[in-house]
Short mmCIF file of C-alpha atoms and ligand atoms in Angstrom, two decimals:
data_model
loop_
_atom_site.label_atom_id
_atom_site.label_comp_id
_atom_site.label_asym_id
_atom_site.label_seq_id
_atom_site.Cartn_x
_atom_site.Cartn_y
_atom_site.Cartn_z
CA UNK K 1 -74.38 -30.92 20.78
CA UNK K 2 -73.30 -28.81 23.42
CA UNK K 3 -71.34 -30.79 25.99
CA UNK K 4 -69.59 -30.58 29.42
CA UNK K 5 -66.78 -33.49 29.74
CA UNK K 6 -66.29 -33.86 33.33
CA UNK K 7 -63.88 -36.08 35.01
CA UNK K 8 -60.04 -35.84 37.15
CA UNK K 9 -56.77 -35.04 35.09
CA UNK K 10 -55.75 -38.01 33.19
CA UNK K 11 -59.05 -39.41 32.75
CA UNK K 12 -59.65 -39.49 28.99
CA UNK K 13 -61.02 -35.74 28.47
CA UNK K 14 -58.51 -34.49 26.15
CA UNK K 15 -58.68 -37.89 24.34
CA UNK K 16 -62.09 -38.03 23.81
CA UNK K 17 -62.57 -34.87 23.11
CA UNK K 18 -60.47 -34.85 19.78
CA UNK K 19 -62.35 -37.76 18.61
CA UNK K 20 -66.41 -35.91 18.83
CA UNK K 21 -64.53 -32.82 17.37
CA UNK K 22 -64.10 -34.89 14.36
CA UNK K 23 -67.48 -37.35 14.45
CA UNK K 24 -69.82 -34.09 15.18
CA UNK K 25 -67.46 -31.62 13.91
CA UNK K 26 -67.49 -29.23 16.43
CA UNK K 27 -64.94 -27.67 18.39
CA UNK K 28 -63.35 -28.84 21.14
CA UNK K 29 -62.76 -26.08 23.84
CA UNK K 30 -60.13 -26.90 26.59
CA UNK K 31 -59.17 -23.96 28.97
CA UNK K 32 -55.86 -26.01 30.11
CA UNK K 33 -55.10 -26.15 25.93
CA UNK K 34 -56.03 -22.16 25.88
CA UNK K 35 -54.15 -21.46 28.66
CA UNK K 36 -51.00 -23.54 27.60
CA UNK K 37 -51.10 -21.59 24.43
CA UNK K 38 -51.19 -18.31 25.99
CA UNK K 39 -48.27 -19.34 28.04
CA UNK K 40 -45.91 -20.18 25.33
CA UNK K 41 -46.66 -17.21 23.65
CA UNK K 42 -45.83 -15.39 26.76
CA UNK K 43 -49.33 -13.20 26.80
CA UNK K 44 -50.00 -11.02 29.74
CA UNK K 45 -52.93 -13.96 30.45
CA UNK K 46 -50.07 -16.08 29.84
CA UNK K 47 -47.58 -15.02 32.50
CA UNK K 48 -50.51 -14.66 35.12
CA UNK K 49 -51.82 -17.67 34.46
CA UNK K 50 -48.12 -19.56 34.73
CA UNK K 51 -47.89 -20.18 38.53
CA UNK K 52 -50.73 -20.95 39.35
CA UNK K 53 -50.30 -23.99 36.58
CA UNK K 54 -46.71 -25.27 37.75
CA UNK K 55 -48.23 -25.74 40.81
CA UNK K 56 -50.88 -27.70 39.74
CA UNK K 57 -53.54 -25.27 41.03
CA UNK K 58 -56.15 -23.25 39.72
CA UNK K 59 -56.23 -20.64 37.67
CA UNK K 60 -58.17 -17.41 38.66
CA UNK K 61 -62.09 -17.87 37.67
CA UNK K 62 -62.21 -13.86 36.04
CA UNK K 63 -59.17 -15.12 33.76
CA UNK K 64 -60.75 -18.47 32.64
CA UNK K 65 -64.26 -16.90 32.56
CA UNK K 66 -62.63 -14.24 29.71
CA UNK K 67 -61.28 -16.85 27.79
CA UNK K 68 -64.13 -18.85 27.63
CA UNK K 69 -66.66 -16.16 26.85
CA UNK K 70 -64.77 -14.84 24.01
CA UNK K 71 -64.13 -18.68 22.79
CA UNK K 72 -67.69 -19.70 22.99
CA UNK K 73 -68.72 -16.25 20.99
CA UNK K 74 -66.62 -17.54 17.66
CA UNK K 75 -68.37 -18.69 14.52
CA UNK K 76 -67.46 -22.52 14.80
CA UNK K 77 -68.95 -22.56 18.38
CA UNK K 78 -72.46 -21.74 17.08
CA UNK K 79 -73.73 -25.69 16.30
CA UNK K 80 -71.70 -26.57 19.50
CA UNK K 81 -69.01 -27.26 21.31
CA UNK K 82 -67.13 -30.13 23.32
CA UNK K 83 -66.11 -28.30 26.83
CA UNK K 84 -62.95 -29.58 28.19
CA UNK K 85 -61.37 -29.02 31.77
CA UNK K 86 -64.09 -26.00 31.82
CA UNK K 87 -65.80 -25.37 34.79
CA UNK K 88 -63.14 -26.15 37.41
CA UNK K 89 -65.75 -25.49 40.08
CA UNK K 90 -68.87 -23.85 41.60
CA UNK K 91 -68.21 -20.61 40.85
CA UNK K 92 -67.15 -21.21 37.08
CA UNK K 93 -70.39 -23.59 36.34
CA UNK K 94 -72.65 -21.30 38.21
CA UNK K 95 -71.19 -18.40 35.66
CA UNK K 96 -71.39 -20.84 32.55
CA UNK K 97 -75.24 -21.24 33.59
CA UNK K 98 -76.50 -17.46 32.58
CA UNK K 99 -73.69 -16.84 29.81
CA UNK K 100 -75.12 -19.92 28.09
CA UNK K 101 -78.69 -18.81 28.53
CA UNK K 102 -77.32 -15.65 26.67
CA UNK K 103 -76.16 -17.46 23.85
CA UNK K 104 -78.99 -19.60 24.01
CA UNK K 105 -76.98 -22.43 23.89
CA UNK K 106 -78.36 -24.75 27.03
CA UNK K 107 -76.00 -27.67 27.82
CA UNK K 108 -76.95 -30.97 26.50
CA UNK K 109 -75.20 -32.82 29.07
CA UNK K 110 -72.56 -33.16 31.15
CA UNK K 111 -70.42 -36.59 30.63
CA UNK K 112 -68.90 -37.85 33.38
CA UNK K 113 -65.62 -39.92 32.51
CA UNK K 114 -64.63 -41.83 35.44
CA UNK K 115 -61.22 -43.59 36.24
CA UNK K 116 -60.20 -45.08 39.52
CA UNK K 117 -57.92 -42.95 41.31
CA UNK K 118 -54.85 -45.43 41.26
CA UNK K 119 -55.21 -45.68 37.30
CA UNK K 120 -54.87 -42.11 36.89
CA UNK K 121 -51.04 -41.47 38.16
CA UNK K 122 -49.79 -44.07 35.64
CA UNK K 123 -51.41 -42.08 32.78
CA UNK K 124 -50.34 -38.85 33.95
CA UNK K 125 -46.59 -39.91 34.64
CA UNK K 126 -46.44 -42.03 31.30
CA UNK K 127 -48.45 -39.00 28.75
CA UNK K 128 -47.06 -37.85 25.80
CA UNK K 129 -48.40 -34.92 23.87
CA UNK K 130 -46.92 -34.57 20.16
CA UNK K 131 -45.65 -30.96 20.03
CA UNK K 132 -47.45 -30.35 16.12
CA UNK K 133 -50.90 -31.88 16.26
CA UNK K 134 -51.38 -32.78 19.73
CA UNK K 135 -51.68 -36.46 19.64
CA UNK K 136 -51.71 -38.03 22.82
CA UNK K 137 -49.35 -41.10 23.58
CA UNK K 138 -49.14 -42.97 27.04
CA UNK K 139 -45.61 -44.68 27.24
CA UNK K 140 -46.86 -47.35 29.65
CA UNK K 141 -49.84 -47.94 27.36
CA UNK K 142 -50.45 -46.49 24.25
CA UNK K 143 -46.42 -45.64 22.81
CA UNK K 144 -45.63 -44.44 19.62
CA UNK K 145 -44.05 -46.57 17.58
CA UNK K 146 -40.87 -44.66 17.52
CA UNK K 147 -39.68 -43.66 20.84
CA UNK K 148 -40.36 -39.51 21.23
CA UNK K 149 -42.02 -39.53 17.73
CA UNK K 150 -45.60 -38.68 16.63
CA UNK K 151 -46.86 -41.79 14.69
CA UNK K 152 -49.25 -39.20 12.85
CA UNK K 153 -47.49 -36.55 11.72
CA UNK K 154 -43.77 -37.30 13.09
CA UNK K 155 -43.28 -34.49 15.44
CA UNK K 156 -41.66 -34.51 18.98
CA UNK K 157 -43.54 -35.87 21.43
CA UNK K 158 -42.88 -33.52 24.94
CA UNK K 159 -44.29 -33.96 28.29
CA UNK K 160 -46.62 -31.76 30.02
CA UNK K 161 -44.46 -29.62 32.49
CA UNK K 162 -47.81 -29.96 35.22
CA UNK K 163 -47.45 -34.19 34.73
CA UNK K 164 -44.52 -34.73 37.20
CA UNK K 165 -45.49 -36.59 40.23
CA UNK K 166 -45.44 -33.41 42.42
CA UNK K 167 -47.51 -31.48 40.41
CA UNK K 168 -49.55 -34.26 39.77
CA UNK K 169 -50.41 -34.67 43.19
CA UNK K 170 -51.52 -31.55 43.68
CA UNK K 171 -53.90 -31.43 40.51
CA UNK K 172 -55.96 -34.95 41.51
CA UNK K 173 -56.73 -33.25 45.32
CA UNK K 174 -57.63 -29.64 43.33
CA UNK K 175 -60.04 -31.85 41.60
CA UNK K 176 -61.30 -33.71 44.20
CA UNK K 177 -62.26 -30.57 46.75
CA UNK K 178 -63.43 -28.03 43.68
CA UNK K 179 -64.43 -30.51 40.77
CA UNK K 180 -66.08 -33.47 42.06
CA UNK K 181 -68.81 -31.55 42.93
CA UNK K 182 -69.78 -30.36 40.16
CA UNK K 183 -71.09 -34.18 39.58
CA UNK K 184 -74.12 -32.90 42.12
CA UNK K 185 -74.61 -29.76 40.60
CA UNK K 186 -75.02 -31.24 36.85
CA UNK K 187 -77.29 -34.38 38.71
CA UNK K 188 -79.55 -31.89 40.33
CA UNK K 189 -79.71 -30.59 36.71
CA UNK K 190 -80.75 -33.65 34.98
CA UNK K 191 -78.02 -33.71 32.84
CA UNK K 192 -75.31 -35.46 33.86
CA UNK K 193 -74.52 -38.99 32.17
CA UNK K 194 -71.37 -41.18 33.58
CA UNK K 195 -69.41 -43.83 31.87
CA UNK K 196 -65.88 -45.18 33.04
CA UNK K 197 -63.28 -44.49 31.22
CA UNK K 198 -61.18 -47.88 31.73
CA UNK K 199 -60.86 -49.85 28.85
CA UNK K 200 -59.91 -49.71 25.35
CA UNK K 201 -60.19 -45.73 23.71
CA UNK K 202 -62.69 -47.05 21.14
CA UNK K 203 -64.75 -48.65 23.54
CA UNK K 204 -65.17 -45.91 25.32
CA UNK K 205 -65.98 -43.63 22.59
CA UNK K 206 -68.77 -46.31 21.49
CA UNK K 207 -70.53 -45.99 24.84
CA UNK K 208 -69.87 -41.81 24.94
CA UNK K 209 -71.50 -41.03 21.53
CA UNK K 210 -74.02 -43.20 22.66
CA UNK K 211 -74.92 -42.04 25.92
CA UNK K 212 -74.85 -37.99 24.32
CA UNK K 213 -77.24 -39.34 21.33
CA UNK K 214 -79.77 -40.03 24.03
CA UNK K 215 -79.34 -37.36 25.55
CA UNK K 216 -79.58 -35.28 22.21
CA UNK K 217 -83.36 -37.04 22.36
CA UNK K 218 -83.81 -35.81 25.80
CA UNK K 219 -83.11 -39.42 27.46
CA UNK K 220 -80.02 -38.94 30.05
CA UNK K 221 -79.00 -41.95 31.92
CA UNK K 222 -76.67 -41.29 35.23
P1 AMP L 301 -55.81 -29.27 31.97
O1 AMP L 301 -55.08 -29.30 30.67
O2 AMP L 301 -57.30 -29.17 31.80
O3 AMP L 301 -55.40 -30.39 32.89
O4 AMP L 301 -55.38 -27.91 32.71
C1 AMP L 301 -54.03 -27.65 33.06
C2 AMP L 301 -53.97 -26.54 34.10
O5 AMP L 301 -54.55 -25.33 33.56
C3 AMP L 301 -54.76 -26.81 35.38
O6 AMP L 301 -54.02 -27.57 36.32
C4 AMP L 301 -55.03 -25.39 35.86
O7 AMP L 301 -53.87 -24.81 36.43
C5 AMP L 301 -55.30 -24.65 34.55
N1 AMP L 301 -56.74 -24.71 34.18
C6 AMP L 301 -57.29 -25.36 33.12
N2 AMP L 301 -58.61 -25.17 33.08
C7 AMP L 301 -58.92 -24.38 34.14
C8 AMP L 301 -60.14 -23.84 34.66
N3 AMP L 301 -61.32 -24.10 34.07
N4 AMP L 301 -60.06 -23.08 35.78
C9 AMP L 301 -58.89 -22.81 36.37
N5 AMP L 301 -57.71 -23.29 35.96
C10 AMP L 301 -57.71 -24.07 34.85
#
């Protein structure tokens, strides 16, 4: 499966993603993860890459388009991949388009994960990321048992530095004028598939893995 998880910050992505990692075992590539990484280990991607994300705005497309390229050409990325936050906008999915043919790895689909807007400032104020293994928390809704504590593996739990309600606001109108469209661009494909992403994770999960099976067997529903 080679997939495109579309949808505004806060709307399940990152969640979602880690679970069809492990049910199709294949990787889950997030730019924002990538980029995060590249940050703390104070790269020279890193420290270019570092304003732009404080402020809750894009990074440039020729850094993201680098990272990707070289991602997408490792070994585990060969039966597919889960793409995650990647492409951002016109520009980045009209790139993806002739890199993939390359690779000759066409999309399966593009899934759609859709939250109401007022929904999605609650989950970005209240997420937790465990600092070891990534496990996400959501204090309002989904806490860890012990305050600050990973109920998997025990580590710190830290907030993202972009998920203050500055930043925040900045990140859900970035969306809005350069991602939303790509919903028209993967339509006018044939591949785009939509399900909302309000309700219980599992539940969610149920109807993803079901809406990317038919489209495995060439039957998208939008
Ligand atoms: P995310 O974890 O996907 O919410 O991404 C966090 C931040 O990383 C975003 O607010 C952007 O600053 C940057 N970022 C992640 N993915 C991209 C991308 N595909 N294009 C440009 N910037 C990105």
């Amino acid at each position: 499966m080679r997939i495109i998880l579309l949808g505004a910050p806060g709307s399940g992505k990152g969640t979602q993603s880690k679970l069809l990692m492990a049910k199709y075992q294949i990787p889950q590539v997030s730019t924002g993860d990538l980029l995060r990484a590249a940050v703390s280990e104070q790269t020279e991607l890193g420290l270019k890459a570092k304003a732009a994300m404080d402020a809750g705005q894009l990074v440039s497309d020729e850094i993201v388009l680098g990272m990707i390229r070289e991602r997408l050409s490792k070994d585990d990325a060969r039966n597919g991949f889960i793409l995650d936050g990647f492409p951002r906008n016109l520009a980045q999915a009209e790139a993806l388009d002739p890199l993939l043919k390359e690779m000759g790895q066409p999309l399966t689909a593009a899934l759609l994960i859709d939250v109401d807007k007022a929904s999605l400032m609650q989950r970005l104020t209240g997420r937790r990321t465990c600092k070891s293994c990534g496990q996400v928390y959501n204090v309002y809704t989904h806490p860890p048992h012990t305050e600050g504590r990973c109920d998997e593996c025990g580590g710190e739990l830290l907030q993202r530095s972009d998920d203050h309600e500055d930043t925040i606001g900045n990140r859900l109108q970035v969306y809005e004028a350069q991602t939303e469209p790509l919903i028209a661009f993967y339509g006018a494909q044939g591949i785009l598939c939509k399900t909302t992403g309000d309700g219980e994770v599992e539940d969610i999960f149920a109807r993803i893995t079901g809406l990317l099976e038919d489209a495995a067997r060439g039957n998208i529903h939008d």
